[in-house]
PDB file of C-alpha atoms in Angstrom:
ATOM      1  CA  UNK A   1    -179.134  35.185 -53.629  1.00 31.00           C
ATOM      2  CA  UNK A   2    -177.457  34.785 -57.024  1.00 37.00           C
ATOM      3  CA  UNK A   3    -174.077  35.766 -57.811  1.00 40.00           C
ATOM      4  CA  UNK A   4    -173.056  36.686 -61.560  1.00 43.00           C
ATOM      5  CA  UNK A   5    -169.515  36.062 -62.367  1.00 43.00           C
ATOM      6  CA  UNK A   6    -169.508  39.475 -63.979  1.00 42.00           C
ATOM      7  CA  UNK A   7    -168.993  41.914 -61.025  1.00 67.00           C
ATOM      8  CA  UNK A   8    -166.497  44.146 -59.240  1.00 77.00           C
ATOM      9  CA  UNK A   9    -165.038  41.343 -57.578  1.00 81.00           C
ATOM     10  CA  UNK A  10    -164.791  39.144 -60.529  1.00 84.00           C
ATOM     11  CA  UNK A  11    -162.923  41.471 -62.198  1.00 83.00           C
ATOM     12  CA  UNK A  12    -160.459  41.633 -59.231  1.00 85.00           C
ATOM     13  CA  UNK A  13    -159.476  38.085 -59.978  1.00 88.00           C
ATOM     14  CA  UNK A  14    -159.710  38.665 -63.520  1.00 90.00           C
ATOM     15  CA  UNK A  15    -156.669  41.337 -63.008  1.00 87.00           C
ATOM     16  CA  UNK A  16    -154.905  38.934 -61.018  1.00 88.00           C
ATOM     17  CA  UNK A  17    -154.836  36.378 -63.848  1.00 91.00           C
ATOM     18  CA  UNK A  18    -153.956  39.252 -66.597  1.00 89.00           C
ATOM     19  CA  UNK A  19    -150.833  40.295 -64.501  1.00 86.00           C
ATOM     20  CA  UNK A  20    -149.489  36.912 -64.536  1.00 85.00           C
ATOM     21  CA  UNK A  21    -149.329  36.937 -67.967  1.00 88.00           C
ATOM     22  CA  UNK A  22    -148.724  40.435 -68.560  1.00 84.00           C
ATOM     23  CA  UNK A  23    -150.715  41.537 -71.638  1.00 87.00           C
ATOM     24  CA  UNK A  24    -154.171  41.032 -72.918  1.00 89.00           C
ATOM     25  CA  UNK A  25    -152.852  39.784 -75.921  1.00 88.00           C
ATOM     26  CA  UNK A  26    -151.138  36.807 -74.263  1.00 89.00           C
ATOM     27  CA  UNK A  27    -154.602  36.028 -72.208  1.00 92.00           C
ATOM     28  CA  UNK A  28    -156.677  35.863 -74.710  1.00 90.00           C
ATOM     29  CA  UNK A  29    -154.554  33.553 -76.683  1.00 91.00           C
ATOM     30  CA  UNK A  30    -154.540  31.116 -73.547  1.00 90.00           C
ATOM     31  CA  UNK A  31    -157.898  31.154 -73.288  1.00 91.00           C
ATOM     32  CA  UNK A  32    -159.303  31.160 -76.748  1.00 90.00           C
ATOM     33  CA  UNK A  33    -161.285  34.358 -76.962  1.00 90.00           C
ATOM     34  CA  UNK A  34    -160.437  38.096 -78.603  1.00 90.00           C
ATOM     35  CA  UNK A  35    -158.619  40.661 -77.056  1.00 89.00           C
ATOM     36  CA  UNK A  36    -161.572  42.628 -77.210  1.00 87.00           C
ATOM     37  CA  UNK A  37    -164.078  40.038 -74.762  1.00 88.00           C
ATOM     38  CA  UNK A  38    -161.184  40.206 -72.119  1.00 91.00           C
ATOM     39  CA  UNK A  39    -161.432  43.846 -72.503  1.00 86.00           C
ATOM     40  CA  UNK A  40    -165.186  43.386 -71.981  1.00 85.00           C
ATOM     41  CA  UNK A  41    -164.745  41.390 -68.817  1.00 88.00           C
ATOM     42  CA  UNK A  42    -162.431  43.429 -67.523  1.00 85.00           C
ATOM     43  CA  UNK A  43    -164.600  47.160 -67.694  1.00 81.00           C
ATOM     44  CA  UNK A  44    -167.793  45.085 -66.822  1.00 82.00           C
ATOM     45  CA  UNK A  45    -169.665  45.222 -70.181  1.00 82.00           C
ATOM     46  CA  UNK A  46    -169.993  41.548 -70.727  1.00 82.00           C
ATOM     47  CA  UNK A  47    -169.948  38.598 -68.767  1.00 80.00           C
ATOM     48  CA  UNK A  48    -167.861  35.187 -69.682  1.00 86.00           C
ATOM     49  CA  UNK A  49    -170.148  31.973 -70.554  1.00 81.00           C
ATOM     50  CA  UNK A  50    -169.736  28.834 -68.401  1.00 79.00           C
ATOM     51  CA  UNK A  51    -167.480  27.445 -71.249  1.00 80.00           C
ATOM     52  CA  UNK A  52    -165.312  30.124 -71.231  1.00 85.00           C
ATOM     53  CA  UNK A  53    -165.428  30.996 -67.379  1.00 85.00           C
ATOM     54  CA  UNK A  54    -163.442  27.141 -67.664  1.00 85.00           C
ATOM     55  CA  UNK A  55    -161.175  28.259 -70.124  1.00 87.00           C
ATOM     56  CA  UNK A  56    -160.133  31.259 -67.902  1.00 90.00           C
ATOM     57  CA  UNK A  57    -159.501  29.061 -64.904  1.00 87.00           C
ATOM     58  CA  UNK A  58    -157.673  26.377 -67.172  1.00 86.00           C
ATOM     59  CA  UNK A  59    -155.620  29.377 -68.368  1.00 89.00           C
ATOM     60  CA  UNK A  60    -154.408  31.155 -64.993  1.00 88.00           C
ATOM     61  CA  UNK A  61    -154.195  28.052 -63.238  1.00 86.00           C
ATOM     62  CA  UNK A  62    -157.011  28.566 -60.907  1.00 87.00           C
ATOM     63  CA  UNK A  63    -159.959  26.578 -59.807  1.00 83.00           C
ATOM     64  CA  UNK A  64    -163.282  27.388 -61.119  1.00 82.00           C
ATOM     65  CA  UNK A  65    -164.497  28.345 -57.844  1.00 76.00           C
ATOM     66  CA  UNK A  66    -162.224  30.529 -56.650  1.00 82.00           C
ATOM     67  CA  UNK A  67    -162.135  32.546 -60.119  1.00 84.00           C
ATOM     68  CA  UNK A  68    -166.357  32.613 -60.221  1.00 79.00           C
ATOM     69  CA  UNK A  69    -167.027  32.682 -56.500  1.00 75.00           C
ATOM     70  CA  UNK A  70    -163.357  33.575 -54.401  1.00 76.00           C
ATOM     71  CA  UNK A  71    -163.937  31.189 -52.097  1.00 69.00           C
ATOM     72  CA  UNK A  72    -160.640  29.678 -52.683  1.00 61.00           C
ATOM     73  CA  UNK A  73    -156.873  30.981 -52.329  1.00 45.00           C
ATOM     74  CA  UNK A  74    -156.480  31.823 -56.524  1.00 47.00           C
ATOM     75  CA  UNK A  75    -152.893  29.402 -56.565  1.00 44.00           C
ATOM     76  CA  UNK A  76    -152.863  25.532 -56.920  1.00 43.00           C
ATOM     77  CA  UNK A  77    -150.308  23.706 -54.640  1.00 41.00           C
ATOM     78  CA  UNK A  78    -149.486  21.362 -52.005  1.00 40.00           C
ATOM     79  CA  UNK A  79    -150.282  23.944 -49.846  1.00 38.00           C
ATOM     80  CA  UNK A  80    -153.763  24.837 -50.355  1.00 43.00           C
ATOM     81  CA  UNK A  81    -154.299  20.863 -51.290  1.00 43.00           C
ATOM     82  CA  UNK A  82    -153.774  20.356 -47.370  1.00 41.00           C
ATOM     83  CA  UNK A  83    -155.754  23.510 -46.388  1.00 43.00           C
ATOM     84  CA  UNK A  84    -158.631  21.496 -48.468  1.00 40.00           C
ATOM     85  CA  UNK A  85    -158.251  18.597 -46.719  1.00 43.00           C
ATOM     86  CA  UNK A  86    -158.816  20.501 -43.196  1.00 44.00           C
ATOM     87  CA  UNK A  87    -162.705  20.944 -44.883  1.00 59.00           C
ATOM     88  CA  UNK A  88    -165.257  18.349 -44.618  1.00 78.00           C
ATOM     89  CA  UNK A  89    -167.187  20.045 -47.628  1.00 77.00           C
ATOM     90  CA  UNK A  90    -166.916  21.302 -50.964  1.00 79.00           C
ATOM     91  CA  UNK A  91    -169.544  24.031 -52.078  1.00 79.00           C
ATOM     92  CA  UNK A  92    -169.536  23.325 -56.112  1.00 83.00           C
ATOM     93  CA  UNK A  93    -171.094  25.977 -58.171  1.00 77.00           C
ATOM     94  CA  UNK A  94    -174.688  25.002 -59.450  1.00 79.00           C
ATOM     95  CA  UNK A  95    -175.386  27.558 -62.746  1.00 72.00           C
ATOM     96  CA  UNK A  96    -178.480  28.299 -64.197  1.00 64.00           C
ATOM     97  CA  UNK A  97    -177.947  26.761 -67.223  1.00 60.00           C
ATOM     98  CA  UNK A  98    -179.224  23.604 -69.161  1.00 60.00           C
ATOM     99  CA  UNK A  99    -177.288  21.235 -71.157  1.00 62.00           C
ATOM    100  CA  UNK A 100    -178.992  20.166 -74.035  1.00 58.00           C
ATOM    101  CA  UNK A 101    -178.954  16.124 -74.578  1.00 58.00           C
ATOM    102  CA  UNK A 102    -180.864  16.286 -77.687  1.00 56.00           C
ATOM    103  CA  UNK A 103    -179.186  17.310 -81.552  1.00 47.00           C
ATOM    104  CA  UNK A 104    -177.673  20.001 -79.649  1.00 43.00           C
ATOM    105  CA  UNK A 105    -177.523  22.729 -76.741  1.00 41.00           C
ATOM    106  CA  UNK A 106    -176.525  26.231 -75.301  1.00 41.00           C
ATOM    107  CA  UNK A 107    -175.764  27.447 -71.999  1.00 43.00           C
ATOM    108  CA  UNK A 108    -178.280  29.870 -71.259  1.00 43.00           C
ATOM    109  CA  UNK A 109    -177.525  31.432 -68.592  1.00 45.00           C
ATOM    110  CA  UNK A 110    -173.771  32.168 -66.637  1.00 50.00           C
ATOM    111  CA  UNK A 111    -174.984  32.988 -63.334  1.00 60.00           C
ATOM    112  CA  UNK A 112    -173.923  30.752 -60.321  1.00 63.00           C
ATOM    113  CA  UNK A 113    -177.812  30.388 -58.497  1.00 67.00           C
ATOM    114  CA  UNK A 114    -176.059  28.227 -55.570  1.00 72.00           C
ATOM    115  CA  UNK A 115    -173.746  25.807 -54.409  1.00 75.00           C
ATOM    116  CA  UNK A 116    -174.400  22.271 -53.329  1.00 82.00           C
ATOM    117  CA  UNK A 117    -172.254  20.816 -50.403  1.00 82.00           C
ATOM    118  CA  UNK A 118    -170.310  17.281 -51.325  1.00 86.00           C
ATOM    119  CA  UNK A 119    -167.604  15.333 -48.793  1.00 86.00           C
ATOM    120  CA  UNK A 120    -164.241  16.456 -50.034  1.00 85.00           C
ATOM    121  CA  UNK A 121    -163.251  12.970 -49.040  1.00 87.00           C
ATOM    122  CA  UNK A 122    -166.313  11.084 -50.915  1.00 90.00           C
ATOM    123  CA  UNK A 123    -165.537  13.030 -53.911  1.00 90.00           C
ATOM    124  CA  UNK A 124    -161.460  12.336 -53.720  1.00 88.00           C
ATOM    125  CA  UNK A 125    -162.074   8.504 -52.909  1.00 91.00           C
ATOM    126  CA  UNK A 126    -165.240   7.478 -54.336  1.00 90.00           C
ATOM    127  CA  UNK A 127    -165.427   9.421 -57.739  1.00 91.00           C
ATOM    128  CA  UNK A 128    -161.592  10.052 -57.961  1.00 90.00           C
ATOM    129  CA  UNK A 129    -161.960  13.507 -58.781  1.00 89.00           C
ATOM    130  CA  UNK A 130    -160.845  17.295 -57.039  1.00 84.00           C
ATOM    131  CA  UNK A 131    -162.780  19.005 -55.370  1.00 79.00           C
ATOM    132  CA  UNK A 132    -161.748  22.726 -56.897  1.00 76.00           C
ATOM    133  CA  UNK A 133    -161.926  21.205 -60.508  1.00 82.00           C
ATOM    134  CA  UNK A 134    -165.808  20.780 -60.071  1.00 87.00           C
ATOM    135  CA  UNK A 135    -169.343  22.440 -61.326  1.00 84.00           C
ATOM    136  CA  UNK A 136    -173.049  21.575 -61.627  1.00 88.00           C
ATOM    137  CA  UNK A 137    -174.688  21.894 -64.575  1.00 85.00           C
ATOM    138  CA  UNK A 138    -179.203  20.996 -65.746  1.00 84.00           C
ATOM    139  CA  UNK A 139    -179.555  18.542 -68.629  1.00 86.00           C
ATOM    140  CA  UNK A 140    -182.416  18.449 -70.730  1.00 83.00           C
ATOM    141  CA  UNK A 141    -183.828  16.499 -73.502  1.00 86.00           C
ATOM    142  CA  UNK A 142    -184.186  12.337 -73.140  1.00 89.00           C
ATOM    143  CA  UNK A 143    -181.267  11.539 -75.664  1.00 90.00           C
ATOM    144  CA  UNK A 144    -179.081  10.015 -72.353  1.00 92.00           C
ATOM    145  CA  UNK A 145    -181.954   8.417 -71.060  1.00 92.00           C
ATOM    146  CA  UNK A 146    -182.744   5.998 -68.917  1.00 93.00           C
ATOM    147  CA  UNK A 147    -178.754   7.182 -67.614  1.00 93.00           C
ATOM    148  CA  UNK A 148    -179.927  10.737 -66.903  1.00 91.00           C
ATOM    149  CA  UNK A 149    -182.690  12.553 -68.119  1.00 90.00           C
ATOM    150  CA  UNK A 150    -184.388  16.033 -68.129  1.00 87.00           C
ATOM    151  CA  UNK A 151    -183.757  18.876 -65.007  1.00 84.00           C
ATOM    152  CA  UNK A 152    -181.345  15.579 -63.867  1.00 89.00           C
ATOM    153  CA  UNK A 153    -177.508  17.491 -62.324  1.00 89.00           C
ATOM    154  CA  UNK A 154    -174.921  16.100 -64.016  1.00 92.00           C
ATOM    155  CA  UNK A 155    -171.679  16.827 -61.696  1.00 93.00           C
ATOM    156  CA  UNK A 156    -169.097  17.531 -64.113  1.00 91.00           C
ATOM    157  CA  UNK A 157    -165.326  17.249 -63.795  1.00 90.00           C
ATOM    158  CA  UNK A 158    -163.281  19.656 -65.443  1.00 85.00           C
ATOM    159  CA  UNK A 159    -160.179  18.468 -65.106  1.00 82.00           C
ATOM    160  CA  UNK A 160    -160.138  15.913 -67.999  1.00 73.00           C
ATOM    161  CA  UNK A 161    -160.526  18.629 -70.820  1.00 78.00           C
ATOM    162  CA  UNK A 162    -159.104  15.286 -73.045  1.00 82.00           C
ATOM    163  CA  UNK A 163    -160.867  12.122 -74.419  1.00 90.00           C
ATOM    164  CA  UNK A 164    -159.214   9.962 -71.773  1.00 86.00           C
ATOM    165  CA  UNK A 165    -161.515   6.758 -71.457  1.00 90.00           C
ATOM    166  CA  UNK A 166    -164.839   5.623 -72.949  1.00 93.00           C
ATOM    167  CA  UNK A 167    -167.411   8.005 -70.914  1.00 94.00           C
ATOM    168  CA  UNK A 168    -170.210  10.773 -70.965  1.00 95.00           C
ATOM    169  CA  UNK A 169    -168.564  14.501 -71.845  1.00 93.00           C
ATOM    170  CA  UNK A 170    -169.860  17.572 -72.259  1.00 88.00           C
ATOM    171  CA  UNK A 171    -168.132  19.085 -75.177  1.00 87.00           C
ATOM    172  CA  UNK A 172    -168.244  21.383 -78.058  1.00 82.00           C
ATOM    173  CA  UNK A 173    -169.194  20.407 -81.785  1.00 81.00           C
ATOM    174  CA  UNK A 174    -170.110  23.216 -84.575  1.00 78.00           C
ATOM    175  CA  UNK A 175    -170.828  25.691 -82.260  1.00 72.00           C
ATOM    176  CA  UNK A 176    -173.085  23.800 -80.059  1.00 74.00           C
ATOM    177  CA  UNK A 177    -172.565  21.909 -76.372  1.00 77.00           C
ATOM    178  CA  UNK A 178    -173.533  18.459 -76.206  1.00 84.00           C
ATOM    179  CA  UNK A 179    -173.368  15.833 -73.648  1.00 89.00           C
ATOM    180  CA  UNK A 180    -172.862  12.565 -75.100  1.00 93.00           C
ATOM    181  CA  UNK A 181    -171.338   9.093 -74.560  1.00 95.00           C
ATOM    182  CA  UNK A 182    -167.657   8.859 -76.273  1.00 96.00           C
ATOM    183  CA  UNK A 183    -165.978   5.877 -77.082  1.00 96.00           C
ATOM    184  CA  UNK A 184    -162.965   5.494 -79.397  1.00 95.00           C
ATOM    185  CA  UNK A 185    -162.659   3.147 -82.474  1.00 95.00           C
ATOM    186  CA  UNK A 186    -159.594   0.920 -83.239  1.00 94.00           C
ATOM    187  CA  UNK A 187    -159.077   3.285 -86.296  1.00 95.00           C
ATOM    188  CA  UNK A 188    -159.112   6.293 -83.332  1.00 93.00           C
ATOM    189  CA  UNK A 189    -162.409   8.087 -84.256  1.00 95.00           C
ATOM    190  CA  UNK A 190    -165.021   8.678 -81.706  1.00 96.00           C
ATOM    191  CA  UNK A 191    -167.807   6.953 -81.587  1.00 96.00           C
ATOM    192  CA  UNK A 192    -170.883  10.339 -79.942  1.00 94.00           C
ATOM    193  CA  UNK A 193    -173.807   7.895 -78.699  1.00 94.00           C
ATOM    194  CA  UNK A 194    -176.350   8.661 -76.964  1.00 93.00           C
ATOM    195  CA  UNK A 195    -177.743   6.480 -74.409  1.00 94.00           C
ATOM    196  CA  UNK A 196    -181.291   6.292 -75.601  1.00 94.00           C
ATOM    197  CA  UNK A 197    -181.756   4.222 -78.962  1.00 93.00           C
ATOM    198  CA  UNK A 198    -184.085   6.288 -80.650  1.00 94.00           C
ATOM    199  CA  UNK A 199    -181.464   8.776 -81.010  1.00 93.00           C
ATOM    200  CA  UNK A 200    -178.462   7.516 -83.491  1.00 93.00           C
ATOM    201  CA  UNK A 201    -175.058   7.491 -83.033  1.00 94.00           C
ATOM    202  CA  UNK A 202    -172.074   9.982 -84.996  1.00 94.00           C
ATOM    203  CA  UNK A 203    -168.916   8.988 -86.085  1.00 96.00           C
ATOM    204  CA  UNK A 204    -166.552  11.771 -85.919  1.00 94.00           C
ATOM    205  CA  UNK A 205    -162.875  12.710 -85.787  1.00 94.00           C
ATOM    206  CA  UNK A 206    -160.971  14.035 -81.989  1.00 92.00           C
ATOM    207  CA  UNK A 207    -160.353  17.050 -83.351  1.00 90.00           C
ATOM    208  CA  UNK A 208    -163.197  18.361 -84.405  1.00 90.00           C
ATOM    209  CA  UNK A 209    -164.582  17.934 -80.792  1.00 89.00           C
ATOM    210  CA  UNK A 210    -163.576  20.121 -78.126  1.00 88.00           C
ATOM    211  CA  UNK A 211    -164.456  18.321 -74.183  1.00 89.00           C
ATOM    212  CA  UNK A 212    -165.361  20.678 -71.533  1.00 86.00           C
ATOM    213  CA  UNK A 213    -165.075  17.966 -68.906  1.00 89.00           C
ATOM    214  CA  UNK A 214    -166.571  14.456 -68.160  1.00 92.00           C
ATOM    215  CA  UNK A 215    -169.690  14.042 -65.858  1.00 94.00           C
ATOM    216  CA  UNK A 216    -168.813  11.663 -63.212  1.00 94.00           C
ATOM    217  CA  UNK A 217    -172.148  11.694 -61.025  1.00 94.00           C
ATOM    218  CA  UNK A 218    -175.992  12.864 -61.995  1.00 93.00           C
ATOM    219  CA  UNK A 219    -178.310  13.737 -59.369  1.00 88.00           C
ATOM    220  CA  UNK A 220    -181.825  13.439 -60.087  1.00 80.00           C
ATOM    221  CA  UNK A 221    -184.427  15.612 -58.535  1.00 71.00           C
ATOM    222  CA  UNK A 222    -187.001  13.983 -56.358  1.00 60.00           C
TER     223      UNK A 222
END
């Protein structure tokens, strides 16, 4: 069964998150949106997108699966770091959404369809990455081919909102979501290239490109 993030229990955790900071006003400026879409969220009327379901979590210091599932205890710490490693498994969110790989792309969809079971330990020691700071998102398009190409899962880690090190990102340009290789000049610009040559590479400034995360494993179906 699918769960939408944009139900009764949702909007517990939502409250949680607005009493920490106290006002509206002060959550919507931490997480980028109007006062108006938190008010949204809030009553039920509208749902968050994937991009800004991050954003929230980013904002009240929660993982993405506790805030869109509740599966987790809503604070970061040592603590629940060691309750974590008691688990064999992580269950990251898989949402019905495609990535395009192509000029551009939109999220289509912001409902969580399932959750796909990974080693806790395989992802902390082989991909270097938290578990809670996780999600699963559908490319499509052959831009990032042969790396990863259409219906492949891209496993993408949202803890490096930041250019950090040449890699594939999903970010935000002009409105759209892209997933793209980044590497960075010697004059600092980023270099977006896509993987496949028939598609050509963009020169643009850090600024003007806002990273949602870095993929750090694709699974392709069989």
């Amino acid at each position: 069964m699918s769960t939408t993030v944009g139900n009764a229990l949702f909007r517990s955790r939502l409250a949680q998150i607005l009493r920490r900071f106290g006002s509206v006003g002060e959550l919507s400026r931490a997480v980028g949106v109007s006062d108006n879409a938190i008010y949204k969220w809030i009553s039920g009327r509208g749902q968050p997108s994937v991009t800004n379901l991050v954003s929230l979590a980013r904002a009240g210091r929660v993982s993405v699966e506790w805030l869109a599932t509740g599966h987790e205890q809503p604070v970061r710490g040592k603590a629940r770091e060691q309750d974590i490693g008691r688990s064999d498994y992580v269950f990251v969110p898989r949402y019905d959404a495609r990535l395009g790989t192509g000029r551009s792309g939109t999220l289509r969809s912001d409902q969580i369809v399932d959750h796909l079971a990974f080693k806790v330990d395989w992802v902390r020691d082989r991909l270097g990455a938290d578990a809670r700071s996780l999600l699963l998102i559908e490319a499509t398009g052959d831009s990032m081919s042969p790396t990863f190409d259409d219906l492949d899962l891209l496993l993408v880690d949202l803890a490096e909102p930041r250019f950090k090190h040449d890699g594939i990102y999903v970010m935000r340009r002009n409105g759209s979501l892209w997933v793209k290789r980044l590497q960075r000049r010697p004059d600092g610009k980023l270099v977006m290239r896509s993987d496949n040559p028939a598609y050509a590479s963009a020169v643009v400034a850090p600024e003007s490109v806002g990273i949602i995360g870095r993929v750090i494993w694709v699974a392709r179906p069989l």
